[in-house]
Amino acid sequence: MSALVADDEASRTPSPETVTPAADPTEVTRARLLGTPMPTDRLRGWLVTLFVGLIGGIVRFQNLGWPTDQGTPVFDEKHYVPQAWQMLRNGGVEDNPGYELTVHPPFGKTLLSIGEYLFGYNGWGWRFTAAVAGVLMIVLVVRIARRLTRSTLLGGVAGVLLIADGVSHLQSRMGMLDIFHAFFVLAAFGCLLLDRDLVRRRLARAVEEGWATASALGPRLGVRWWRLSGGVLLGLACGVKWSGLYFMAAYGLLTVIFDLTARRAAGVRSPWWGTLARDVVPALWAFVGVALLAYLATWSPWFASETSIDRHLVATTGSDPISVIKGALGSLLQYHDKVLTFHEGLVTKPESQHPWESKPWTWPMSLRPMLYYYEGNTTACGESKCVSATMLIGTPALWWLSLPMLGWGLWRMFSKFDWRYGAVVTAYLAGYLPWFLNLDRQMYFFYATPMAAFLVLGLTLTVGHLLGKAGDGPERRRTGLLALALYVGLVVANFAWLWPILNGDSITEWRWQAELWLPSWR
């Protein structure tokens, strides 16, 4: 990440050598701060976003209630769906730790319960809000990619790639928690980018008015509502799964680096001291303080109920409000300690290893997917014996390029000081590297769900180079557009091939075997 401390617009704005001596220094500084402007086709940008989101909605919602296990949830839906149903019927709290596995915060299950309230205890009910989150992620990816690349075309490409990702597709159609976690993490990333652009616009205004360098530390940057919004979203991500903490750390680091490079680009005499004095504490407040408050807010029903799980682990003495608050907070802390102990003890036992367990080094290329559902005696494929299955698998045309994407992204970070790759690669690694801290723990491929959107963003940045620069000749641009179209077509075709085992369609035994490309997929 130290490479990002360099001028993070170096690859996208004129270098000092290319500026004529007669150029206005103020305009040079403003250009360095603002970089390439956003596209002016705002209406077309939103039309593309809505169209791609509509296609994504059709793909995600089709036959959403299938498959089920004879009308009951499948795979890990069996944990979260009944808990959400209990919360719906019990005033928003859980009071019965079914299977002793109430080991995640309540917010994700609260979101699941909304669909159950609308449609009942069935496949549509317990998967509805997950599908909504999946569609909203497609919309977010279009807007985020457009902001990163300054291209409406590439924003639309990113949306199509996410639609065609098998992991994002199936997790959007499961009553589990991971898609909600991935949604809030991605939304917080979008807020981080909006905050970066806002800061640079404010500094550019200060440069234009001549007071940006009045202090050696640079100007104060004011209230930054997008960063505060990002903190709220990260708190909600932690309210779904605690692994949101890793993104809090990564995004906090990114926002400080963005501030440092912005102050340097503005010509501040002491950008390091300015960042330390004026940016670090507000960043901590946004991504720790505000996030913590948002996280605690997700526990509001738990605080309000006297019968929620472990509500009275710490005895409350006396009847005054202060002791009651202490008792509730103490109970919450002990509850968290019990959950942490559970996760630390969830280790792989050689004699009882889960058949679809995987370790993180297999995730980038989706080498060990997960079988969620299998029925080998269906008859809807036109033969006497058919197979219906759902398997969590990353579309190979996307996921098999994960390592090249990371290598290219790191090279762009450290050799070209490209902040866009720095942001995307940092977010991707925040969802990946922490799982190496305890390799004895049981782990599964669905933990990689948050990585999918950042893989798509990284690939979108990469294939954007195929288009060439605006000043390239028409032949070069047409060739690049053809290459881009061929790649997107390959991804969509790959997704279409996997469609039956992502949706539980009834297929022949031959087709089922043809879907399993690698021995590790079996």
Short mmCIF file of C-alpha atoms in Angstrom, two decimals:
data_model
loop_
_atom_site.label_atom_id
_atom_site.label_comp_id
_atom_site.label_asym_id
_atom_site.label_seq_id
_atom_site.Cartn_x
_atom_site.Cartn_y
_atom_site.Cartn_z
CA MET A 1 0.00 0.00 0.00
CA SER A 2 2.96 2.34 0.35
CA ALA A 3 2.89 2.78 -3.40
CA LEU A 4 -0.41 4.57 -3.12
CA VAL A 5 1.28 7.33 -1.14
CA ALA A 6 2.81 8.50 -4.39
CA ASP A 7 0.79 10.78 -6.63
CA ASP A 8 -2.16 8.48 -7.24
CA GLU A 9 -3.16 10.39 -10.35
CA ALA A 10 0.21 9.96 -12.02
CA SER A 11 -1.12 7.52 -14.59
CA ARG A 12 -4.13 9.64 -15.49
CA THR A 13 -3.13 13.30 -15.40
CA PRO A 14 -0.46 15.27 -17.22
CA SER A 15 3.02 14.99 -15.71
CA PRO A 16 4.88 18.24 -14.98
CA GLU A 17 7.11 17.59 -17.99
CA THR A 18 4.11 17.64 -20.34
CA VAL A 19 2.85 21.00 -19.14
CA THR A 20 4.06 24.03 -21.08
CA PRO A 21 5.95 26.67 -19.12
CA ALA A 22 3.15 29.14 -19.73
CA ALA A 23 0.56 26.92 -18.08
CA ASP A 24 -1.19 28.40 -15.06
CA PRO A 25 0.19 26.63 -11.93
CA THR A 26 -3.23 26.79 -10.32
CA GLU A 27 -4.83 25.02 -13.25
CA VAL A 28 -2.09 22.38 -13.22
CA THR A 29 -2.74 21.69 -9.54
CA ARG A 30 -6.49 21.55 -10.07
CA ALA A 31 -6.05 19.13 -12.96
CA ARG A 32 -3.80 16.94 -10.84
CA LEU A 33 -6.36 16.92 -8.04
CA LEU A 34 -9.45 16.27 -10.13
CA GLY A 35 -7.96 13.89 -12.68
CA THR A 36 -10.18 12.61 -15.45
CA PRO A 37 -13.69 14.03 -15.02
CA MET A 38 -16.76 11.87 -14.71
CA PRO A 39 -18.63 11.17 -17.97
CA THR A 40 -21.15 13.84 -18.87
CA ASP A 41 -23.75 11.31 -20.06
CA ARG A 42 -25.52 11.15 -16.70
CA LEU A 43 -28.90 10.18 -18.18
CA ARG A 44 -27.38 7.44 -20.30
CA GLY A 45 -25.37 6.28 -17.30
CA TRP A 46 -28.52 5.81 -15.23
CA LEU A 47 -30.38 4.18 -18.12
CA VAL A 48 -27.55 1.66 -18.51
CA THR A 49 -27.57 1.07 -14.75
CA LEU A 50 -31.31 0.48 -14.62
CA PHE A 51 -31.30 -1.75 -17.71
CA VAL A 52 -28.47 -3.94 -16.41
CA GLY A 53 -30.13 -4.02 -12.98
CA LEU A 54 -33.41 -5.12 -14.60
CA ILE A 55 -31.68 -7.96 -16.44
CA GLY A 56 -29.98 -8.92 -13.19
CA GLY A 57 -33.32 -8.94 -11.39
CA ILE A 58 -34.85 -11.28 -13.96
CA VAL A 59 -31.87 -13.63 -13.70
CA ARG A 60 -31.74 -13.61 -9.90
CA PHE A 61 -35.48 -13.89 -9.23
CA GLN A 62 -36.50 -16.50 -11.81
CA ASN A 63 -37.89 -19.61 -10.05
CA LEU A 64 -36.51 -18.31 -6.77
CA GLY A 65 -38.41 -20.76 -4.60
CA TRP A 66 -36.67 -23.81 -6.12
CA PRO A 67 -35.08 -26.04 -4.96
CA THR A 68 -36.11 -26.95 -1.42
CA ASP A 69 -35.66 -30.06 0.65
CA GLN A 70 -39.27 -31.26 0.42
CA GLY A 71 -40.48 -27.79 1.30
CA THR A 72 -37.77 -27.10 3.89
CA PRO A 73 -34.52 -25.10 3.60
CA VAL A 74 -31.39 -26.60 2.04
CA PHE A 75 -27.81 -26.62 3.30
CA ASP A 76 -27.04 -23.82 5.82
CA GLU A 77 -30.41 -22.26 5.20
CA LYS A 78 -31.48 -24.78 7.84
CA HIS A 79 -29.75 -22.62 10.48
CA TYR A 80 -30.66 -19.08 9.50
CA VAL A 81 -34.13 -19.47 8.00
CA PRO A 82 -35.73 -20.94 11.17
CA GLN A 83 -33.92 -18.34 13.29
CA ALA A 84 -35.31 -15.57 11.10
CA TRP A 85 -38.78 -17.09 11.35
CA GLN A 86 -38.48 -17.17 15.13
CA MET A 87 -37.41 -13.53 15.16
CA LEU A 88 -40.41 -12.64 13.02
CA ARG A 89 -42.78 -14.33 15.45
CA ASN A 90 -40.98 -13.16 18.58
CA GLY A 91 -40.69 -9.39 18.27
CA GLY A 92 -37.35 -9.35 16.43
CA VAL A 93 -35.30 -11.42 18.87
CA GLU A 94 -34.10 -14.98 19.22
CA ASP A 95 -34.83 -16.65 22.52
CA ASN A 96 -34.08 -20.27 21.68
CA PRO A 97 -30.53 -21.07 20.50
CA GLY A 98 -31.45 -23.87 18.11
CA TYR A 99 -28.67 -26.45 17.78
CA GLU A 100 -26.57 -24.13 20.00
CA LEU A 101 -25.59 -22.35 16.79
CA THR A 102 -26.80 -18.81 17.35
CA VAL A 103 -23.30 -17.59 16.56
CA HIS A 104 -23.83 -14.62 14.26
CA PRO A 105 -25.23 -11.17 15.01
CA PRO A 106 -28.96 -10.70 14.42
CA PHE A 107 -29.08 -8.21 11.56
CA GLY A 108 -28.73 -10.64 8.64
CA LYS A 109 -31.49 -12.84 10.08
CA THR A 110 -33.63 -9.75 10.57
CA LEU A 111 -33.28 -9.05 6.84
CA LEU A 112 -34.23 -12.64 6.01
CA SER A 113 -37.34 -12.30 8.17
CA ILE A 114 -38.63 -9.44 5.98
CA GLY A 115 -39.10 -11.80 3.05
CA GLU A 116 -40.70 -14.38 5.32
CA TYR A 117 -43.14 -11.72 6.52
CA LEU A 118 -44.05 -10.85 2.93
CA PHE A 119 -44.28 -14.33 1.42
CA GLY A 120 -44.42 -16.78 4.31
CA TYR A 121 -42.24 -19.71 5.31
CA ASN A 122 -41.33 -20.97 1.86
CA GLY A 123 -38.51 -20.70 -0.66
CA TRP A 124 -39.62 -17.32 -1.94
CA GLY A 125 -40.03 -16.00 1.58
CA TRP A 126 -36.66 -16.96 2.96
CA ARG A 127 -34.75 -16.02 -0.23
CA PHE A 128 -36.51 -12.82 -1.27
CA THR A 129 -34.34 -10.27 0.55
CA ALA A 130 -31.17 -12.14 -0.43
CA ALA A 131 -32.19 -11.78 -4.08
CA VAL A 132 -32.92 -8.08 -3.56
CA ALA A 133 -29.43 -7.64 -2.08
CA GLY A 134 -27.95 -9.50 -5.05
CA VAL A 135 -29.69 -7.23 -7.55
CA LEU A 136 -28.67 -4.10 -5.65
CA MET A 137 -25.07 -5.32 -5.80
CA ILE A 138 -25.32 -5.41 -9.59
CA VAL A 139 -26.54 -1.80 -9.60
CA LEU A 140 -23.74 -0.78 -7.22
CA VAL A 141 -21.07 -2.47 -9.32
CA VAL A 142 -22.23 -0.59 -12.43
CA ARG A 143 -22.01 2.75 -10.62
CA ILE A 144 -18.73 1.95 -8.86
CA ALA A 145 -17.05 0.71 -12.05
CA ARG A 146 -18.26 3.80 -13.90
CA ARG A 147 -16.70 6.01 -11.22
CA LEU A 148 -13.44 4.05 -11.21
CA THR A 149 -13.03 3.98 -15.00
CA ARG A 150 -14.89 7.20 -15.93
CA SER A 151 -16.65 5.07 -18.55
CA THR A 152 -20.35 4.25 -18.80
CA LEU A 153 -19.51 1.38 -21.15
CA LEU A 154 -17.18 -0.26 -18.64
CA GLY A 155 -19.70 0.31 -15.87
CA GLY A 156 -22.23 -1.69 -17.88
CA VAL A 157 -19.61 -4.37 -18.57
CA ALA A 158 -18.96 -4.76 -14.83
CA GLY A 159 -22.67 -5.22 -14.20
CA VAL A 160 -22.93 -7.93 -16.84
CA LEU A 161 -19.90 -9.74 -15.41
CA LEU A 162 -21.41 -9.74 -11.92
CA ILE A 163 -24.72 -11.06 -13.28
CA ALA A 164 -22.77 -13.92 -14.86
CA ASP A 165 -20.81 -14.80 -11.71
CA GLY A 166 -21.91 -18.13 -10.30
CA VAL A 167 -21.03 -17.30 -6.68
CA SER A 168 -22.97 -14.04 -6.65
CA HIS A 169 -25.87 -15.70 -8.47
CA LEU A 170 -26.36 -18.66 -6.16
CA GLN A 171 -25.68 -16.76 -2.92
CA SER A 172 -28.37 -14.29 -4.03
CA ARG A 173 -30.76 -17.24 -4.17
CA MET A 174 -30.03 -18.73 -0.75
CA GLY A 175 -31.46 -17.88 2.66
CA MET A 176 -27.98 -17.36 4.10
CA LEU A 177 -26.12 -14.35 5.48
CA ASP A 178 -23.17 -13.93 3.12
CA ILE A 179 -24.87 -11.94 0.37
CA PHE A 180 -25.99 -9.29 2.88
CA HIS A 181 -22.45 -9.03 4.22
CA ALA A 182 -21.10 -8.68 0.66
CA PHE A 183 -23.70 -6.02 -0.15
CA PHE A 184 -22.85 -3.75 2.79
CA VAL A 185 -19.11 -4.13 2.20
CA LEU A 186 -19.51 -3.17 -1.46
CA ALA A 187 -21.80 -0.23 -0.63
CA ALA A 188 -19.24 1.05 1.89
CA PHE A 189 -16.58 0.82 -0.83
CA GLY A 190 -18.74 2.97 -3.07
CA CYS A 191 -19.03 5.56 -0.28
CA LEU A 192 -15.24 5.52 0.06
CA LEU A 193 -14.85 6.44 -3.61
CA LEU A 194 -17.45 9.19 -3.39
CA ASP A 195 -15.67 10.61 -0.36
CA ARG A 196 -12.36 10.59 -2.24
CA ASP A 197 -13.82 12.59 -5.11
CA LEU A 198 -15.55 14.98 -2.70
CA VAL A 199 -12.31 15.72 -0.85
CA ARG A 200 -10.48 16.45 -4.09
CA ARG A 201 -13.20 18.79 -5.27
CA ARG A 202 -13.03 20.69 -1.97
CA LEU A 203 -9.24 20.95 -2.21
CA ALA A 204 -9.47 22.05 -5.84
CA ARG A 205 -11.80 24.84 -4.78
CA ALA A 206 -9.34 25.85 -2.07
CA VAL A 207 -6.52 25.91 -4.65
CA GLU A 208 -8.60 28.00 -7.01
CA GLU A 209 -9.39 30.51 -4.26
CA GLY A 210 -5.75 30.65 -3.19
CA TRP A 211 -5.89 29.46 0.43
CA ALA A 212 -5.13 25.74 0.09
CA THR A 213 -1.53 26.27 1.27
CA ALA A 214 -2.21 29.00 3.83
CA SER A 215 -1.37 26.47 6.53
CA ALA A 216 1.54 24.04 6.34
CA LEU A 217 -0.93 21.29 7.27
CA GLY A 218 -3.41 22.19 4.55
CA PRO A 219 -7.08 23.04 4.99
CA ARG A 220 -9.61 21.28 7.18
CA LEU A 221 -11.87 19.20 4.98
CA GLY A 222 -15.18 19.65 6.80
CA VAL A 223 -17.90 17.12 7.46
CA ARG A 224 -17.59 14.18 5.11
CA TRP A 225 -21.00 12.62 4.90
CA TRP A 226 -20.00 9.89 2.46
CA ARG A 227 -17.28 8.64 4.78
CA LEU A 228 -19.71 8.67 7.71
CA SER A 229 -22.18 6.73 5.57
CA GLY A 230 -19.45 4.23 4.83
CA GLY A 231 -18.92 3.79 8.57
CA VAL A 232 -22.62 3.09 9.07
CA LEU A 233 -22.56 0.50 6.28
CA LEU A 234 -19.49 -1.20 7.74
CA GLY A 235 -21.26 -1.37 11.11
CA LEU A 236 -24.21 -3.04 9.39
CA ALA A 237 -21.81 -5.44 7.66
CA CYS A 238 -20.47 -6.42 11.08
CA GLY A 239 -24.07 -6.76 12.21
CA VAL A 240 -24.37 -9.56 9.66
CA LYS A 241 -20.95 -11.19 10.13
CA TRP A 242 -17.96 -10.15 12.17
CA SER A 243 -15.63 -10.48 9.20
CA GLY A 244 -16.71 -6.93 8.37
CA LEU A 245 -13.97 -5.91 10.83
CA TYR A 246 -11.33 -6.71 8.22
CA PHE A 247 -12.93 -4.30 5.78
CA MET A 248 -13.11 -1.62 8.48
CA ALA A 249 -9.32 -1.82 8.82
CA ALA A 250 -8.72 -1.89 5.05
CA TYR A 251 -11.04 1.00 4.26
CA GLY A 252 -9.68 3.05 7.14
CA LEU A 253 -6.19 2.65 5.70
CA LEU A 254 -7.41 3.54 2.20
CA THR A 255 -9.19 6.72 3.26
CA VAL A 256 -6.12 8.01 5.11
CA ILE A 257 -3.91 7.29 2.09
CA PHE A 258 -6.42 9.00 -0.19
CA ASP A 259 -6.30 12.07 2.07
CA LEU A 260 -2.51 12.08 2.13
CA THR A 261 -2.18 11.90 -1.65
CA ALA A 262 -4.85 14.58 -2.07
CA ARG A 263 -2.97 16.96 0.22
CA ARG A 264 0.26 16.29 -1.68
CA ALA A 265 -1.45 16.92 -5.00
CA ALA A 266 -2.80 20.21 -3.63
CA GLY A 267 0.75 21.39 -2.84
CA VAL A 268 0.41 21.26 0.96
CA ARG A 269 3.86 21.81 2.49
CA SER A 270 3.53 19.13 5.20
CA PRO A 271 1.04 16.59 3.85
CA TRP A 272 2.09 13.83 6.26
CA TRP A 273 1.63 16.01 9.34
CA GLY A 274 -1.54 17.46 7.87
CA THR A 275 -2.99 13.99 7.40
CA LEU A 276 -1.99 12.90 10.89
CA ALA A 277 -3.33 16.06 12.50
CA ARG A 278 -6.53 16.54 10.54
CA ASP A 279 -7.57 13.28 8.90
CA VAL A 280 -6.64 10.27 11.03
CA VAL A 281 -8.91 10.96 14.00
CA PRO A 282 -11.99 11.69 11.81
CA ALA A 283 -11.25 8.50 9.87
CA LEU A 284 -11.13 6.52 13.12
CA TRP A 285 -14.39 8.10 14.21
CA ALA A 286 -16.10 7.23 10.91
CA PHE A 287 -14.82 3.67 10.51
CA VAL A 288 -14.65 2.69 14.19
CA GLY A 289 -16.85 4.99 16.27
CA VAL A 290 -19.77 5.41 13.87
CA ALA A 291 -19.46 1.79 12.77
CA LEU A 292 -19.64 0.64 16.40
CA LEU A 293 -22.76 2.72 17.00
CA ALA A 294 -24.38 1.27 13.87
CA TYR A 295 -23.43 -2.23 14.99
CA LEU A 296 -24.95 -1.71 18.43
CA ALA A 297 -28.09 -0.35 16.78
CA THR A 298 -28.59 -3.73 15.08
CA TRP A 299 -28.92 -5.17 18.60
CA SER A 300 -31.74 -2.80 19.57
CA PRO A 301 -34.43 -5.53 19.74
CA TRP A 302 -32.07 -7.63 21.85
CA PHE A 303 -31.64 -4.76 24.33
CA ALA A 304 -35.37 -4.07 24.35
CA SER A 305 -36.37 -7.65 25.19
CA GLU A 306 -36.00 -9.40 28.52
CA THR A 307 -36.19 -12.86 26.93
CA SER A 308 -33.62 -12.69 24.12
CA ILE A 309 -30.71 -15.11 24.11
CA ASP A 310 -28.24 -14.57 26.99
CA ARG A 311 -29.87 -11.25 27.82
CA HIS A 312 -29.14 -11.80 31.53
CA LEU A 313 -25.74 -13.45 31.48
CA VAL A 314 -24.58 -10.64 33.78
CA ALA A 315 -26.88 -10.20 36.72
CA THR A 316 -28.50 -6.80 37.11
CA THR A 317 -28.57 -5.51 40.65
CA GLY A 318 -30.84 -2.75 41.75
CA SER A 319 -33.59 -1.08 39.77
CA ASP A 320 -31.97 2.16 38.66
CA PRO A 321 -31.45 2.63 34.90
CA ILE A 322 -27.66 2.82 35.16
CA SER A 323 -27.30 -0.68 36.61
CA VAL A 324 -29.73 -2.05 34.03
CA ILE A 325 -27.62 -0.62 31.19
CA LYS A 326 -24.48 -2.04 32.73
CA GLY A 327 -26.12 -5.42 33.10
CA ALA A 328 -27.29 -5.49 29.48
CA LEU A 329 -23.93 -4.34 28.09
CA GLY A 330 -22.11 -6.83 30.26
CA SER A 331 -24.38 -9.60 29.03
CA LEU A 332 -23.76 -8.57 25.43
CA LEU A 333 -20.00 -8.65 25.96
CA GLN A 334 -20.16 -12.11 27.52
CA TYR A 335 -22.43 -13.28 24.72
CA HIS A 336 -19.84 -12.07 22.23
CA ASP A 337 -17.12 -13.87 24.17
CA LYS A 338 -19.09 -17.12 23.96
CA VAL A 339 -19.56 -16.68 20.21
CA LEU A 340 -15.86 -15.93 19.73
CA THR A 341 -15.00 -19.06 21.71
CA PHE A 342 -17.27 -21.08 19.43
CA HIS A 343 -15.59 -19.78 16.28
CA GLU A 344 -12.10 -20.34 17.68
CA GLY A 345 -13.03 -23.92 18.53
CA LEU A 346 -14.60 -24.65 15.14
CA VAL A 347 -11.61 -26.60 13.88
CA THR A 348 -11.29 -29.36 11.34
CA LYS A 349 -11.36 -32.80 12.92
CA PRO A 350 -9.68 -35.45 10.77
CA GLU A 351 -12.27 -38.06 11.71
CA SER A 352 -15.27 -35.85 10.85
CA GLN A 353 -14.15 -33.52 8.07
CA HIS A 354 -16.96 -31.98 6.05
CA PRO A 355 -16.87 -33.40 2.50
CA TRP A 356 -17.03 -29.92 0.94
CA GLU A 357 -14.69 -28.10 3.28
CA SER A 358 -11.98 -26.05 1.59
CA LYS A 359 -9.02 -23.88 2.50
CA PRO A 360 -8.51 -20.31 1.30
CA TRP A 361 -5.75 -21.09 -1.20
CA THR A 362 -8.39 -22.89 -3.29
CA TRP A 363 -10.84 -19.96 -3.36
CA PRO A 364 -9.40 -17.53 -5.94
CA MET A 365 -9.83 -20.08 -8.74
CA SER A 366 -12.91 -21.78 -7.26
CA LEU A 367 -11.03 -25.07 -7.08
CA ARG A 368 -13.26 -26.57 -4.39
CA PRO A 369 -16.88 -25.50 -4.83
CA MET A 370 -19.77 -26.55 -2.57
CA LEU A 371 -22.69 -28.83 -3.30
CA TYR A 372 -25.77 -27.27 -1.69
CA TYR A 373 -28.43 -29.62 -3.01
CA TYR A 374 -28.53 -32.94 -4.86
CA GLU A 375 -31.39 -35.18 -5.95
CA GLY A 376 -30.46 -38.05 -8.24
CA ASN A 377 -33.89 -39.48 -8.91
CA THR A 378 -35.80 -36.74 -10.68
CA THR A 379 -37.55 -37.38 -13.98
CA ALA A 380 -38.00 -33.97 -15.62
CA CYS A 381 -35.12 -34.19 -18.09
CA GLY A 382 -36.83 -36.55 -20.55
CA GLU A 383 -35.02 -39.67 -19.36
CA SER A 384 -35.88 -42.25 -16.72
CA LYS A 385 -33.31 -40.92 -14.27
CA CYS A 386 -32.26 -37.30 -13.97
CA VAL A 387 -30.17 -35.17 -11.65
CA SER A 388 -31.16 -31.92 -9.96
CA ALA A 389 -28.39 -30.11 -8.08
CA THR A 390 -27.16 -26.70 -7.00
CA MET A 391 -23.44 -26.14 -6.66
CA LEU A 392 -21.73 -22.96 -5.51
CA ILE A 393 -19.08 -22.41 -8.13
CA GLY A 394 -17.39 -19.34 -9.51
CA THR A 395 -17.75 -18.91 -13.27
CA PRO A 396 -14.34 -20.15 -14.51
CA ALA A 397 -14.02 -17.42 -17.16
CA LEU A 398 -14.01 -14.98 -14.24
CA TRP A 399 -12.49 -16.81 -11.29
CA TRP A 400 -9.69 -18.52 -13.19
CA LEU A 401 -8.35 -15.05 -13.95
CA SER A 402 -8.17 -14.08 -10.26
CA LEU A 403 -4.41 -14.56 -9.91
CA PRO A 404 -3.56 -12.74 -13.17
CA MET A 405 -5.87 -9.92 -12.06
CA LEU A 406 -4.09 -9.69 -8.70
CA GLY A 407 -0.67 -9.77 -10.34
CA TRP A 408 -1.59 -7.06 -12.83
CA GLY A 409 -3.27 -5.00 -10.12
CA LEU A 410 -0.24 -5.15 -7.83
CA TRP A 411 2.02 -4.19 -10.72
CA ARG A 412 -0.17 -1.20 -11.52
CA MET A 413 -0.16 -0.21 -7.86
CA PHE A 414 3.56 -0.28 -7.34
CA SER A 415 4.90 0.67 -10.76
CA LYS A 416 2.24 3.08 -12.06
CA PHE A 417 0.88 4.25 -8.67
CA ASP A 418 -2.64 3.63 -9.99
CA TRP A 419 -4.98 4.33 -7.07
CA ARG A 420 -7.88 2.51 -8.73
CA TYR A 421 -6.11 -0.85 -8.65
CA GLY A 422 -4.85 -0.06 -5.16
CA ALA A 423 -8.39 0.40 -3.88
CA VAL A 424 -9.84 -2.68 -5.58
CA VAL A 425 -6.95 -5.02 -4.73
CA THR A 426 -6.95 -3.86 -1.10
CA ALA A 427 -10.67 -4.57 -0.77
CA TYR A 428 -10.29 -7.95 -2.48
CA LEU A 429 -7.46 -8.96 -0.16
CA ALA A 430 -9.40 -7.73 2.90
CA GLY A 431 -11.96 -10.43 2.11
CA TYR A 432 -9.31 -13.06 1.47
CA LEU A 433 -6.06 -12.83 3.43
CA PRO A 434 -7.53 -12.85 6.99
CA TRP A 435 -8.69 -16.43 6.48
CA PHE A 436 -5.05 -17.54 6.50
CA LEU A 437 -4.73 -16.52 10.16
CA ASN A 438 -6.20 -19.78 11.44
CA LEU A 439 -5.93 -22.54 8.89
CA ASP A 440 -7.11 -25.18 11.38
CA ARG A 441 -10.57 -23.61 11.37
CA GLN A 442 -13.36 -25.14 9.32
CA MET A 443 -13.76 -23.05 6.18
CA TYR A 444 -15.97 -23.20 3.10
CA PHE A 445 -16.02 -21.56 -0.29
CA PHE A 446 -19.07 -19.42 0.47
CA TYR A 447 -16.81 -17.33 2.74
CA ALA A 448 -15.41 -15.93 -0.52
CA THR A 449 -18.73 -14.29 -1.46
CA PRO A 450 -17.53 -10.71 -0.73
CA MET A 451 -14.53 -11.25 -3.01
CA ALA A 452 -16.68 -11.72 -6.11
CA ALA A 453 -17.63 -8.07 -6.65
CA PHE A 454 -14.03 -6.89 -6.25
CA LEU A 455 -12.84 -9.59 -8.64
CA VAL A 456 -15.30 -8.21 -11.19
CA LEU A 457 -14.11 -4.63 -10.57
CA GLY A 458 -10.48 -5.69 -10.95
CA LEU A 459 -11.21 -7.51 -14.19
CA THR A 460 -13.19 -4.53 -15.47
CA LEU A 461 -10.23 -2.25 -14.87
CA THR A 462 -8.00 -4.76 -16.61
CA VAL A 463 -10.14 -5.31 -19.69
CA GLY A 464 -10.57 -1.54 -19.90
CA HIS A 465 -7.01 -1.46 -21.21
CA LEU A 466 -8.19 -3.47 -24.20
CA LEU A 467 -10.18 -0.47 -25.38
CA GLY A 468 -7.10 1.69 -25.61
CA LYS A 469 -6.84 5.40 -24.87
CA ALA A 470 -9.11 8.10 -26.18
CA GLY A 471 -6.36 9.36 -28.49
CA ASP A 472 -5.70 5.99 -30.12
CA GLY A 473 -6.67 5.51 -33.72
CA PRO A 474 -10.08 4.13 -34.76
CA GLU A 475 -8.61 0.78 -35.81
CA ARG A 476 -7.02 0.28 -32.40
CA ARG A 477 -10.25 1.26 -30.65
CA ARG A 478 -12.40 -1.05 -32.76
CA THR A 479 -10.01 -3.95 -32.21
CA GLY A 480 -10.08 -3.32 -28.48
CA LEU A 481 -13.87 -3.17 -28.45
CA LEU A 482 -14.02 -6.47 -30.32
CA ALA A 483 -11.68 -8.12 -27.82
CA LEU A 484 -13.76 -6.77 -24.93
CA ALA A 485 -17.00 -8.02 -26.49
CA LEU A 486 -15.51 -11.46 -27.09
CA TYR A 487 -14.44 -11.75 -23.46
CA VAL A 488 -17.82 -10.65 -22.10
CA GLY A 489 -19.49 -13.11 -24.47
CA LEU A 490 -17.21 -15.89 -23.19
CA VAL A 491 -18.18 -15.15 -19.58
CA VAL A 492 -21.90 -15.12 -20.40
CA ALA A 493 -21.61 -18.37 -22.37
CA ASN A 494 -19.71 -19.99 -19.47
CA PHE A 495 -22.43 -18.85 -17.06
CA ALA A 496 -25.12 -20.24 -19.38
CA TRP A 497 -23.36 -23.62 -19.40
CA LEU A 498 -23.33 -23.70 -15.60
CA TRP A 499 -26.93 -22.52 -15.37
CA PRO A 500 -28.51 -25.95 -14.61
CA ILE A 501 -26.28 -26.60 -11.59
CA LEU A 502 -26.65 -23.05 -10.29
CA ASN A 503 -30.46 -23.29 -10.32
CA GLY A 504 -31.25 -26.94 -9.61
CA ASP A 505 -32.65 -27.69 -13.06
CA SER A 506 -33.30 -31.32 -13.90
CA ILE A 507 -30.58 -32.60 -16.25
CA THR A 508 -29.36 -35.94 -17.55
CA GLU A 509 -26.61 -37.85 -15.78
CA TRP A 510 -24.37 -37.19 -18.78
CA ARG A 511 -24.89 -33.43 -18.49
CA TRP A 512 -24.27 -33.55 -14.75
CA GLN A 513 -20.92 -35.26 -15.29
CA ALA A 514 -20.06 -32.78 -18.06
CA GLU A 515 -20.61 -29.89 -15.64
CA LEU A 516 -17.91 -31.18 -13.27
CA TRP A 517 -14.80 -29.97 -15.06
CA LEU A 518 -12.17 -30.71 -12.42
CA PRO A 519 -11.64 -33.70 -10.10
CA SER A 520 -11.80 -31.30 -7.16
CA TRP A 521 -15.35 -30.33 -8.19
CA ARG A 522 -16.59 -33.84 -7.41
#
